[in-house]
XYZ file of C-alpha atoms in Angstrom:
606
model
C -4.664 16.880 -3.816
C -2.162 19.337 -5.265
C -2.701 23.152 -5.278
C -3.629 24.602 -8.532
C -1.243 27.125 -9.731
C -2.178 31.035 -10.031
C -2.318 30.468 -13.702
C -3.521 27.385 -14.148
C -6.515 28.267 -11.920
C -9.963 27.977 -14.510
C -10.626 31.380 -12.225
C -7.651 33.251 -14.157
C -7.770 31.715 -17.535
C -11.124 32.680 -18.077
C -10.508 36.385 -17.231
C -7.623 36.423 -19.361
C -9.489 34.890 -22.535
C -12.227 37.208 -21.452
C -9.554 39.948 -21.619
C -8.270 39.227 -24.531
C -11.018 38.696 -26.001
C -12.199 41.960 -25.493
C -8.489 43.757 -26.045
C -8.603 41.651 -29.652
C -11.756 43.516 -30.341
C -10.638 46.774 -29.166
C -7.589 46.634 -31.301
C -9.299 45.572 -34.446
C -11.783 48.705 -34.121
C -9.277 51.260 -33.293
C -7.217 49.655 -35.882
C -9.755 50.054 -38.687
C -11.222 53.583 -37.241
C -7.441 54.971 -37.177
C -6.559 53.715 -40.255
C -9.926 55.362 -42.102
C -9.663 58.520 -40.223
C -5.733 58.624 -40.892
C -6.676 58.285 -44.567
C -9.839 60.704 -44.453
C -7.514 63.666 -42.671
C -4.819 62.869 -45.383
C -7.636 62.705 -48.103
C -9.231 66.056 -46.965
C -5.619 67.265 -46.462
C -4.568 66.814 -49.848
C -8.049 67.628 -51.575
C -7.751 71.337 -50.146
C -4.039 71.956 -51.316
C -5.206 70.640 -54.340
C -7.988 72.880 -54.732
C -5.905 76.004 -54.385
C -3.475 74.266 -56.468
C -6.003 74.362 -58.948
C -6.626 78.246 -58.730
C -2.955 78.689 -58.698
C -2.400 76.667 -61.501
C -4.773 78.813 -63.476
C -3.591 82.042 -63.076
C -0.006 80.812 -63.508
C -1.143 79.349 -67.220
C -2.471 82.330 -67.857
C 0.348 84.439 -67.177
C 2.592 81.913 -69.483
C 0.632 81.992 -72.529
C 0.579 85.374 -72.416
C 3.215 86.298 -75.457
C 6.226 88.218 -74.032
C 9.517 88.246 -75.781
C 12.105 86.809 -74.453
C 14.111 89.306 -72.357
C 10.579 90.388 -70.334
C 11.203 89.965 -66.911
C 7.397 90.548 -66.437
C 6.472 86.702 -66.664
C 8.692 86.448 -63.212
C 7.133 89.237 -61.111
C 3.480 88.759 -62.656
C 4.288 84.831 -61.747
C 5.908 86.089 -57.935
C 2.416 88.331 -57.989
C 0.285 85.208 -58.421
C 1.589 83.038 -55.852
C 2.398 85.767 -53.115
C -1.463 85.752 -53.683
C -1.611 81.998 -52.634
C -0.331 80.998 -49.730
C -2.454 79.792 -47.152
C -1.068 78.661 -43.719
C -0.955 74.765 -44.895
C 1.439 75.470 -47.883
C 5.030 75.930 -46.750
C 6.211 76.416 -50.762
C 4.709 77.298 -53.929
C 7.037 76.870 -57.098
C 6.605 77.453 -60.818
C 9.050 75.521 -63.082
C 8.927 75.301 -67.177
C 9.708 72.442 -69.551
C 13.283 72.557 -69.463
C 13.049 72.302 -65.452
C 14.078 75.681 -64.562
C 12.927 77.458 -61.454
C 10.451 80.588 -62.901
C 9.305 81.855 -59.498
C 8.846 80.854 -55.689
C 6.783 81.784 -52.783
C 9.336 81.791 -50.335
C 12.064 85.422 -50.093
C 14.828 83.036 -51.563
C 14.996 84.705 -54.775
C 18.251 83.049 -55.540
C 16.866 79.730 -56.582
C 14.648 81.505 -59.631
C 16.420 80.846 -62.690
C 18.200 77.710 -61.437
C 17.610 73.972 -62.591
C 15.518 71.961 -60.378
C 17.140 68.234 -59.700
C 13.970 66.537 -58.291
C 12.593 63.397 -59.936
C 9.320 64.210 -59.280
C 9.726 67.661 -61.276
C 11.035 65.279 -64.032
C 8.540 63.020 -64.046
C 5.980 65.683 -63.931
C 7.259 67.332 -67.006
C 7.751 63.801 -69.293
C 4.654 61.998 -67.595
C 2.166 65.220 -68.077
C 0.337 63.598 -64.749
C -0.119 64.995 -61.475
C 1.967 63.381 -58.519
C 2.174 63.449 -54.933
C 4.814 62.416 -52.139
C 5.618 62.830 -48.466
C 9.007 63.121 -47.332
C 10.240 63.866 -43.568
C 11.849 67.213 -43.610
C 15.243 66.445 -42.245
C 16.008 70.021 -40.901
C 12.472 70.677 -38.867
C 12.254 66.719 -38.323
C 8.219 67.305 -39.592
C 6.457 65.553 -42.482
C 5.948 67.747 -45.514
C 3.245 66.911 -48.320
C 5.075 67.647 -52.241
C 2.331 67.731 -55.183
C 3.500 68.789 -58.481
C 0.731 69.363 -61.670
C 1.810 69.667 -65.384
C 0.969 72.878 -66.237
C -0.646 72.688 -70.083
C -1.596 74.742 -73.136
C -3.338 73.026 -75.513
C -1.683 69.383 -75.730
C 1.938 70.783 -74.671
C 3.557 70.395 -71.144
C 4.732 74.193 -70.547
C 6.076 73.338 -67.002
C 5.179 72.171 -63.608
C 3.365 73.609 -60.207
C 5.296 72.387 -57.413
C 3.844 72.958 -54.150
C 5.257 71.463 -50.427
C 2.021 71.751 -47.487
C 3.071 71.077 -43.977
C 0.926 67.744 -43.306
C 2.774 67.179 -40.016
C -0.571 68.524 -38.147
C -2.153 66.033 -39.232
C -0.206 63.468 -37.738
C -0.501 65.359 -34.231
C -4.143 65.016 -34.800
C -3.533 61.087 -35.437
C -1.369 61.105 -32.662
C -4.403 62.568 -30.425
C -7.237 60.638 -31.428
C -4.639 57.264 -30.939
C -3.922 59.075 -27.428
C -7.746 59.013 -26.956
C -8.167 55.556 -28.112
C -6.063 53.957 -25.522
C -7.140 56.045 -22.799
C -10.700 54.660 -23.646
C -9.052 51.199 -24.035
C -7.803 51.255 -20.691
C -10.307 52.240 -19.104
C -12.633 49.728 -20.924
C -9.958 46.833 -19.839
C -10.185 48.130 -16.313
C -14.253 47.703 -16.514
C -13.985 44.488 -18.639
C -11.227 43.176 -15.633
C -13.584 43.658 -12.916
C -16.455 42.208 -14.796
C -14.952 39.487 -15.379
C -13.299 38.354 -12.437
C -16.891 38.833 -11.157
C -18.594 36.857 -13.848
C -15.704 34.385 -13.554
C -16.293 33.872 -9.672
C -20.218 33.448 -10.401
C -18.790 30.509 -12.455
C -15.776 29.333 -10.767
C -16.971 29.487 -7.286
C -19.627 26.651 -7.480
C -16.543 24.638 -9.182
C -14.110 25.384 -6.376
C -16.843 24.321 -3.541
C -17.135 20.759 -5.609
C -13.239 20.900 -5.787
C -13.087 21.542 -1.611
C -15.885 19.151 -1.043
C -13.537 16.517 -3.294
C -10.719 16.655 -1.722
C -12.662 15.986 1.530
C -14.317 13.296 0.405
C -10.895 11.851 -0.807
C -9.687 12.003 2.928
C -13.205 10.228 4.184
C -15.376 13.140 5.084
C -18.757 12.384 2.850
C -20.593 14.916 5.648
C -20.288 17.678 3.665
C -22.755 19.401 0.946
C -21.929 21.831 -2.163
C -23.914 24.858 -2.226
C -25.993 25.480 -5.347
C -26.380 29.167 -6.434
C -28.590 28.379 -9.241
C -30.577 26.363 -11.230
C -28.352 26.360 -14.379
C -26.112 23.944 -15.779
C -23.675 24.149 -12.851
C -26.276 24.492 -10.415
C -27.934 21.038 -11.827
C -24.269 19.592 -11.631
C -23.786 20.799 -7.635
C -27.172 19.179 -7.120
C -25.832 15.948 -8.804
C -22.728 15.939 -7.250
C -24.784 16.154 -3.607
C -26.881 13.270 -4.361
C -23.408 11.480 -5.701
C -21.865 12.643 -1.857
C -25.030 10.724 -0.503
C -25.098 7.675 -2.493
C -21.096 7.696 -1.411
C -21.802 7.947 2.132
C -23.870 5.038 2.072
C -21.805 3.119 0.085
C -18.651 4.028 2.220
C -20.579 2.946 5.224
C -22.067 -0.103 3.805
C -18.514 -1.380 2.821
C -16.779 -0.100 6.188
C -18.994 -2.238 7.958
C -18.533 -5.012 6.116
C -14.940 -4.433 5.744
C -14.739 -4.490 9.983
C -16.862 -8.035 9.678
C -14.657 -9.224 7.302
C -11.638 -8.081 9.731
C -13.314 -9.001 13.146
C -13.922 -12.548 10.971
C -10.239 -13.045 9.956
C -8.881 -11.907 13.291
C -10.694 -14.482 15.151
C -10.586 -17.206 13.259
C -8.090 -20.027 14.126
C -7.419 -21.157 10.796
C -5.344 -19.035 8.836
C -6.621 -17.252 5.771
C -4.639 -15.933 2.614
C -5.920 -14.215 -0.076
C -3.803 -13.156 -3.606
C -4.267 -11.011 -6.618
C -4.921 -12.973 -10.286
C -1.251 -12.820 -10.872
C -0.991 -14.552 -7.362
C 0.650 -12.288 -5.185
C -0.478 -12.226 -1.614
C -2.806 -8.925 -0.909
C -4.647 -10.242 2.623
C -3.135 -12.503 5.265
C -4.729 -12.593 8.892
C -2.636 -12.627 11.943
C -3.395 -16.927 12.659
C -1.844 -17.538 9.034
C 1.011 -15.160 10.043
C 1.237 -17.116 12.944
C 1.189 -20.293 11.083
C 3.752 -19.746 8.828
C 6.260 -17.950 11.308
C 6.549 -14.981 9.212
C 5.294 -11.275 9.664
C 3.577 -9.443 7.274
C 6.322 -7.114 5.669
C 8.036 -10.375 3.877
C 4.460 -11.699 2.819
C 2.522 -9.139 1.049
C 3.295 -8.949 -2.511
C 5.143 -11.973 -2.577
C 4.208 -15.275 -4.773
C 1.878 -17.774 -2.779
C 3.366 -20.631 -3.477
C 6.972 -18.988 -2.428
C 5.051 -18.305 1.137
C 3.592 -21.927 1.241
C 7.478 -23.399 -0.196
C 5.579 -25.459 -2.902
C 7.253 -22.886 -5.548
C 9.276 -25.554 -7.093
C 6.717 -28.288 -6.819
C 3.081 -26.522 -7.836
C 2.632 -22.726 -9.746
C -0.146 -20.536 -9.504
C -2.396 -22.194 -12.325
C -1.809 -25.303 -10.060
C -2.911 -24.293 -7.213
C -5.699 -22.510 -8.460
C -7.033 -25.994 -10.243
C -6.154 -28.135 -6.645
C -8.964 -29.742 -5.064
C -8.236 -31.425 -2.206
C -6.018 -30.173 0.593
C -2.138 -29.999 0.255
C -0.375 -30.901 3.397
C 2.384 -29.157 4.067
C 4.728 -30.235 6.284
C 7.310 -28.079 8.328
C 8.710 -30.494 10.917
C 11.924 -30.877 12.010
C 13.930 -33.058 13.917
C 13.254 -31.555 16.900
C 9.104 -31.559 16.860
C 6.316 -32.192 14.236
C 4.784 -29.369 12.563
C 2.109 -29.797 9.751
C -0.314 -27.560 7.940
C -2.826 -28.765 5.981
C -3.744 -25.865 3.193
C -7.260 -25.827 1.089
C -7.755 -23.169 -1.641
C -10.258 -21.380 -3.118
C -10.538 -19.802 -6.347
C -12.740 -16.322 -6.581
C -14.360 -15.651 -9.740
C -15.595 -12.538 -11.522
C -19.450 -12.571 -13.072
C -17.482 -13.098 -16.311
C -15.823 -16.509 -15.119
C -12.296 -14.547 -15.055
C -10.382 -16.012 -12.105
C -9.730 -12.511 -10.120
C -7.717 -14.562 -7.068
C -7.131 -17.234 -4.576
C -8.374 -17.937 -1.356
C -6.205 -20.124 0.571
C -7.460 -21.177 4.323
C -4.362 -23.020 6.307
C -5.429 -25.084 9.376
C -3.007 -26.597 12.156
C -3.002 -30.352 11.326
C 0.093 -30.642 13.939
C -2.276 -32.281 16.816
C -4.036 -34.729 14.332
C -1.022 -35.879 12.822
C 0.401 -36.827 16.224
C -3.008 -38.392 17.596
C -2.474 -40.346 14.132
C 0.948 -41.674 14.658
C -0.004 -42.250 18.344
C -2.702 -44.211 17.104
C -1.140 -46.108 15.297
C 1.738 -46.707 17.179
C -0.360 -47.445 20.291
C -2.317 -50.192 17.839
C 1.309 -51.513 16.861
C 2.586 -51.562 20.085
C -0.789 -52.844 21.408
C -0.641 -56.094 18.944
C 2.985 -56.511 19.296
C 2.554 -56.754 23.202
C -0.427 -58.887 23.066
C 1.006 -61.046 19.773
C 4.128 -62.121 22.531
C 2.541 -63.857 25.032
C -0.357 -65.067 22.667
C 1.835 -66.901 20.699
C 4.036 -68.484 23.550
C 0.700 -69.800 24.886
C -0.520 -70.713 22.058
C 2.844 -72.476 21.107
C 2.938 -74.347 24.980
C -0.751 -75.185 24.442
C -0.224 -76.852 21.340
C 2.778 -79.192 22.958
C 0.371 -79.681 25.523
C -2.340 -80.590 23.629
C 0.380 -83.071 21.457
C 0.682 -84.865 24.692
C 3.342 -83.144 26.983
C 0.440 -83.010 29.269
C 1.362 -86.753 29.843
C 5.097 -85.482 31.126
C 5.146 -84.775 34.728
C 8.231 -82.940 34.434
C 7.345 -81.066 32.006
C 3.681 -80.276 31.782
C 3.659 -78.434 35.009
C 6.627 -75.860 33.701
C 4.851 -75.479 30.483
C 1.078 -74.667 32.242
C 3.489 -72.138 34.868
C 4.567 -70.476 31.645
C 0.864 -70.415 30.172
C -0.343 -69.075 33.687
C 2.536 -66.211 33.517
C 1.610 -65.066 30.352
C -1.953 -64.685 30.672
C -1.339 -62.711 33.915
C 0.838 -60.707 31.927
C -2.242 -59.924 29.488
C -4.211 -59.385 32.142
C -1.924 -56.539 33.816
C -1.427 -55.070 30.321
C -5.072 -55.140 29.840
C -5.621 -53.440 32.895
C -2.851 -50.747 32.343
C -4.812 -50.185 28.889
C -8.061 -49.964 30.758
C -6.597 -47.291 33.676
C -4.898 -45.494 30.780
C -8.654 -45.288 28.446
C -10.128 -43.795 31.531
C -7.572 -41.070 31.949
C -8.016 -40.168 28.435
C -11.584 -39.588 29.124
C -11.347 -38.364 32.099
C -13.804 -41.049 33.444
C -12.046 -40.899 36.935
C -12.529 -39.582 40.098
C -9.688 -38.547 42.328
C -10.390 -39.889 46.404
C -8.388 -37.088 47.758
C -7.397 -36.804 51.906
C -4.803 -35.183 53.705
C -2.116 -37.696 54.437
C 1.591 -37.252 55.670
C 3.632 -37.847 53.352
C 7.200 -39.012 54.885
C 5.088 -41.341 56.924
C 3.088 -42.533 53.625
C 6.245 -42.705 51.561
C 8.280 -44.748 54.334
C 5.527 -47.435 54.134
C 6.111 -48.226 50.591
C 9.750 -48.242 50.866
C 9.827 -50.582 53.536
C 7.131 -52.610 51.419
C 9.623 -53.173 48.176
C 12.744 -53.219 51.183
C 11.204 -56.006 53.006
C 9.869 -57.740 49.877
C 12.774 -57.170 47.813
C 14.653 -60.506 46.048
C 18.105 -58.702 45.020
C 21.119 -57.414 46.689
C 20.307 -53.841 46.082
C 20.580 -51.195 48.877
C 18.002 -48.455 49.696
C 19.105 -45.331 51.053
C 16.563 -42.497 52.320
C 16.616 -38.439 52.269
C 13.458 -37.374 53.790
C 13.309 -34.451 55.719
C 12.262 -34.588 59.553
C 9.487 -32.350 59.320
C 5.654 -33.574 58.558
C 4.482 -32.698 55.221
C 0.840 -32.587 54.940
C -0.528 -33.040 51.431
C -3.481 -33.738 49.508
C -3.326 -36.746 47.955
C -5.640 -39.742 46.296
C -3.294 -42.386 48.336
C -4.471 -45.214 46.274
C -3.168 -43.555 42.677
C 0.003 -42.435 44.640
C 0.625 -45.613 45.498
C 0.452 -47.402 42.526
C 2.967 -43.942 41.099
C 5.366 -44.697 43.340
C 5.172 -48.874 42.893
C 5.875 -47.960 38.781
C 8.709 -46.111 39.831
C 10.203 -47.886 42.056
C 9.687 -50.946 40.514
C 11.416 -49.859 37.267
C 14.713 -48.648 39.574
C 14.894 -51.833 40.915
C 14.521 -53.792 37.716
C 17.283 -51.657 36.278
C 19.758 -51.440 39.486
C 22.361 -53.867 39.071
C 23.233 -56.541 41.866
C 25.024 -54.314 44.872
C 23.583 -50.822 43.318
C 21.691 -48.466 45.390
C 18.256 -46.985 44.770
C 18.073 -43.159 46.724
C 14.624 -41.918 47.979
C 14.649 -37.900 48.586
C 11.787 -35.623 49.302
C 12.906 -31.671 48.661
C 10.401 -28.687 50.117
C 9.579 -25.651 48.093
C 7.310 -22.860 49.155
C 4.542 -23.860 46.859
C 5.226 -27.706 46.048
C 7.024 -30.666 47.218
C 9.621 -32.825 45.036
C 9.842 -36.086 45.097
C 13.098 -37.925 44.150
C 13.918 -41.584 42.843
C 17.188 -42.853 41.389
C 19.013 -46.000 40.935
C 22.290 -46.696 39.123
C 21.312 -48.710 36.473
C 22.654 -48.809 32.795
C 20.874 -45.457 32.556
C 19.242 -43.871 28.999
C 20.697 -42.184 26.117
C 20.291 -38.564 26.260
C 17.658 -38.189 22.962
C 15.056 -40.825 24.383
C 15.255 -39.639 27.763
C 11.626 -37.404 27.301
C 10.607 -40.619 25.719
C 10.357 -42.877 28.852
C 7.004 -41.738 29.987
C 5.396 -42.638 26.221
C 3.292 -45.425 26.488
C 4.717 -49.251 25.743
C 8.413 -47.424 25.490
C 11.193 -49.539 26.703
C 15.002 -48.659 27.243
C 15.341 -52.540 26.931
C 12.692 -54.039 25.328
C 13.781 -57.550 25.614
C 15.220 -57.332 29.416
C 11.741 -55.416 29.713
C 9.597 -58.346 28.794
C 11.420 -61.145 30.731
C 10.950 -59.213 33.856
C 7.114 -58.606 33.240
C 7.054 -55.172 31.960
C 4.122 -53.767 30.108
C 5.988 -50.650 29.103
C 2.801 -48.394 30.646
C 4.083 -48.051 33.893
C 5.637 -44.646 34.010
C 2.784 -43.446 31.165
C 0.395 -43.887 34.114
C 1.995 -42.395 36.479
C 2.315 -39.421 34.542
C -1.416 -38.799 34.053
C -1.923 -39.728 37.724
C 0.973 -36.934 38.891
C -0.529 -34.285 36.263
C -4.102 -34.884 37.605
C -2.799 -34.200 41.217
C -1.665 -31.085 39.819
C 2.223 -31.530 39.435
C 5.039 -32.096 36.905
C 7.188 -35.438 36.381
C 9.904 -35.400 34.379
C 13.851 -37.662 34.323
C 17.271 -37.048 34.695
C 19.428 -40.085 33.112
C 22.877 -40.191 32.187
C 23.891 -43.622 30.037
C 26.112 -46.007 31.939
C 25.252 -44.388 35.309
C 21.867 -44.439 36.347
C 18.701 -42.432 36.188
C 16.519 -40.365 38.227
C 12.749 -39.788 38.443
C 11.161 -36.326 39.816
C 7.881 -35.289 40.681
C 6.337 -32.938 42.727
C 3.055 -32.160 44.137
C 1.186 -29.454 45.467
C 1.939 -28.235 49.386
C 0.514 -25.333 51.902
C 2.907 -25.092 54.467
C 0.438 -25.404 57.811
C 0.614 -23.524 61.201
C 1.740 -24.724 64.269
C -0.910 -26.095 65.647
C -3.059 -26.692 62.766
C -3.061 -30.259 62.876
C -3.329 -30.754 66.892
């Protein structure tokens, strides 16, 4: 899980809006208390000059409705009397101007001003407007505030002239200035207290939250074995107990489906068949290592990829038609070189709602019973075929018998000779069919004994040598030393009559059939060739297939059942060896086997 910021952390944010909060607050009260007091200190300010204004604008009345002519200079020093008399600290200025704006007297030494013509508005406007009026300028040569109030001085319902008067209201600004001083001092030091109880309120908060968070991120990485504390029994403490029991009821859960999970994998693993499993879009999402195996693929080019693109039915089914199949679809992968079929059966898995969620499919190996088909039914072809022959020339020299060829000495004992041959032909290939049934089963025993085998394979050479009808020469590699092996002598014997029997139906008149015997530390191998027309190079793993013929026709006119080298392979694999050919067309062919050999110790045998 990713790391929460600094200030994205629900730790800081609710400090700062707790912060705020209270600096919001603060500001709004010092706001409203500075602004009142700044307005009472101004209002008192102003209410005292205007109270001495008041006395000052009195006497000064009084001193202009006295009746003077007009050269007395007493109005000016009797006015200079009056407001040398009032001036209190607070009033920088005291002036006295008449209605046609000129300066009468002044509190300050600067004498030179009295008799001069004010130019300030507000003088003006005092005179025309007969109403009081106040200002406050910023004194550009001290840089201070300064307070101006001028009154209409009036006698009777006539404006005789003006009061100016500028007060030094700079102090209080200072005080302002102070008690805003004092404000933030006491705001910063109430942030400082507010700060530290709130991070601690916050952490009383937060700290349950980031124990669930912890305990989260755990459980997202499989660890359920942890527990949240609970610090309370208020809303988050209820929700820490909740999210326990949640941990619990996970646990279980995670456990439950874990074990299932590793019965559902030990299943799929050891299964045989192979088992696929897709999403509803039909994309593969499971496939077990048999169906890997199956299909030749690994899992890297499977998962994710269309089913039927896997199974290469893409072009002949789609999804919705696989998922509505139901019977098997064979599938068949075989090439020239060997068979190779799967036979496929699906499944469709269902939500409760009848929503089709996915597919099962479940491949099986069909290879095996395809072949034990065809072999079948091959062996029941070739099985008629061979019995239809010889059936149907007795039945055909039967017939000419029984239309009175019987009466023909000459030729009613060639036609019975042919009748005889036949059914002794049957009677072999019945018996080949027999010995071959019993091999299948396994319903045979194996007579084993130790016999010598140069001395045991000379005997049956010089059997077929002696007893041989055509011009055909045998020549013999067998080594000099005895070679003691294990053998059912019988079985062997009727191995090596197949074999040699075939080379010498195959050797031409004048050919040569060669007998070797080669020793190997754990085996001996046997060797017979002859150099007859020989077999092409495909059927050559062919010849030991039951009722195959390299000549089918030359094959039946010498007696052949085509089972003869089919037996002996079953009799040379239950003696525990191998038997394969070597043939070249044209030029002959060659016939190995080998059987198991212990090479003995002098003396072993004395």
């Amino acid at each position: 899980m990713q790391k929460v910021g600094i200030f994205r952390s629900i730790h800081v944010k609710f400090v700062l809006i707790y912060v705020l909060l209270i600096i919001m607050a603060m500001q709004i009260i010092g706001l409203y208390f500075a602004k009142g007091l700044e307005q009472t200190l101004k209002t008192n300010f102003t209410t005292s000059v205007v109270d001495h204004m008041n006395l000052v604008e009195f006497s000064v009345r009084e001193e202009m409705i006295k009746e003077r002519t007009a050269d007395d200079p007493s109005l000016i020093k009797s006015l200079e009397t009056v407001l040398s008399g009032f001036s209190p600290g607070d009033i920088n200025e005291i002036r006295v101007i008449n209605s046609k704006n000129l300066v009468l007297a002044t509190s300050l030494d600067n004498q030179s001003m009295v008799g001069q013509k004010s130019m300030d508005d507000i003088i003006r406007r005092s005179n025309t407007s007969e109403a009081p009026d106040e200002h406050i300028y910023l004194d550009q040569r001290t840089r201070t505030r300064v307070l101006v109030l001028t009154a209409p001085i009036i006698s009777g319902e006539e404006v005789i002239g003006t009061l100016y008067v500028e007060s030094n209201i700079e102090k209080v600004f200072k005080q302002m200035d102070e008690i805003n001083q004092i404000l933030a001092g006491g705001t910063a030091i109430s942030l400082t207290i507010t700060i530290i109880i709130g991070i601690f309120i916050a952490q009383t908060m937060t700290r349950p939250i980031a124990d669930m968070r912890r305990q989260a991120q755990a459980m997202a990485r499989g660890n359920f074995s942890g527990k949240v504390r609970v610090y309370g029994n208020d809303e988050i403490g209820q929700l820490a107990i909740a999210f326990n029991h949640l941990t619990n009821r996970l646990q279980e859960s995670q456990a439950t489906t874990e074990g299932e999970r590793r019965k559902l994998a030990s299943v799929l693993e050891n299964m045989t068949d192979g088992v696929i499993a897709t999403d509803r879009k039909g994309r593969v999402i499971l496939i077990n290592d048999a169906a890997l195996l199956m299909l030749r693929m690994t899992q890297d080019l499977v998962l994710n990829r269309p089913i039927s693109a896997i199974l290469g039915v893409e072009t002949e089914y789609t999804f919705e038609d696989l998922t509505e199949m139901k019977d098997s679809l064979v599938l068949d992968f075989s090439t020239r070189e060997r068979p190779y079929v799967l036979r496929a059966s699906f499944s469709v898995t269902q939500k409760n709602t009848g929503f089709v969620n996915g597919l099962i499919a479940v491949l099986h190996d069909n290879t095996e019973q395809e072949k034990i088909d065809m072999e079948r039914r091959e062996f029941v072809s070739n099985v008629s075929h061979e019995l239809r022959t010889p059936l149907t020339t007795m039945r055909s020299y039967l017939e000419a018998l029984a239309d009175g060829a019987w009466k023909d000495s000459e030729i009613a004992p060639s036609f019975l000779h042919v009748t005889q041959t036949e059914t002794e032909r049957m009677i072999r290939l019945v018996n080949d069919l027999l010995k071959l049934s019993r091999m299948d089963s396994r319903d045979y025993d194996l007579n084993k004994e130790w016999a010598e085998f140069n001395y045991f394979f000379n005997l049956i050479i010089d059997r077929f040598e002696f007893s041989k009808s055509r011009n055909v020469h045998f020549r013999r590699h067998l080594p000099s030393e005895e070679l003691f092996v294990e053998i059912d002598t019988d079985k062997m014997t009727q191995v090596l009559d197949n074999i040699i029997s075939n080379a010498l139906k195959y050797s031409p008149d004048g050919g040569e059939v060669n007998f070797g015997v080669t020793v190997f530390d754990k085996y001996i191998q046997v060797m017979i060739s002859d150099d007859g027309m020989g077999i092409p190079m495909e059927n050559v793993k062919r010849i030991f297939d039951r009722f195959y013929r390299a000549e089918r026709a030359r094959s039946r006119a010498m007696g052949g059942t085509g089972l003869g080298l089919a037996i002996a392979r079953e009799m040379i694999q239950a003696h525990g060896g191998e038997i394969w050919a070597e043939s070249e067309e044209g030029k002959g062919t060659i016939i190995f086997f080998t059987l198991p050999f212990e090479p003995q110790e002098d003396g072993e045998w004395d």
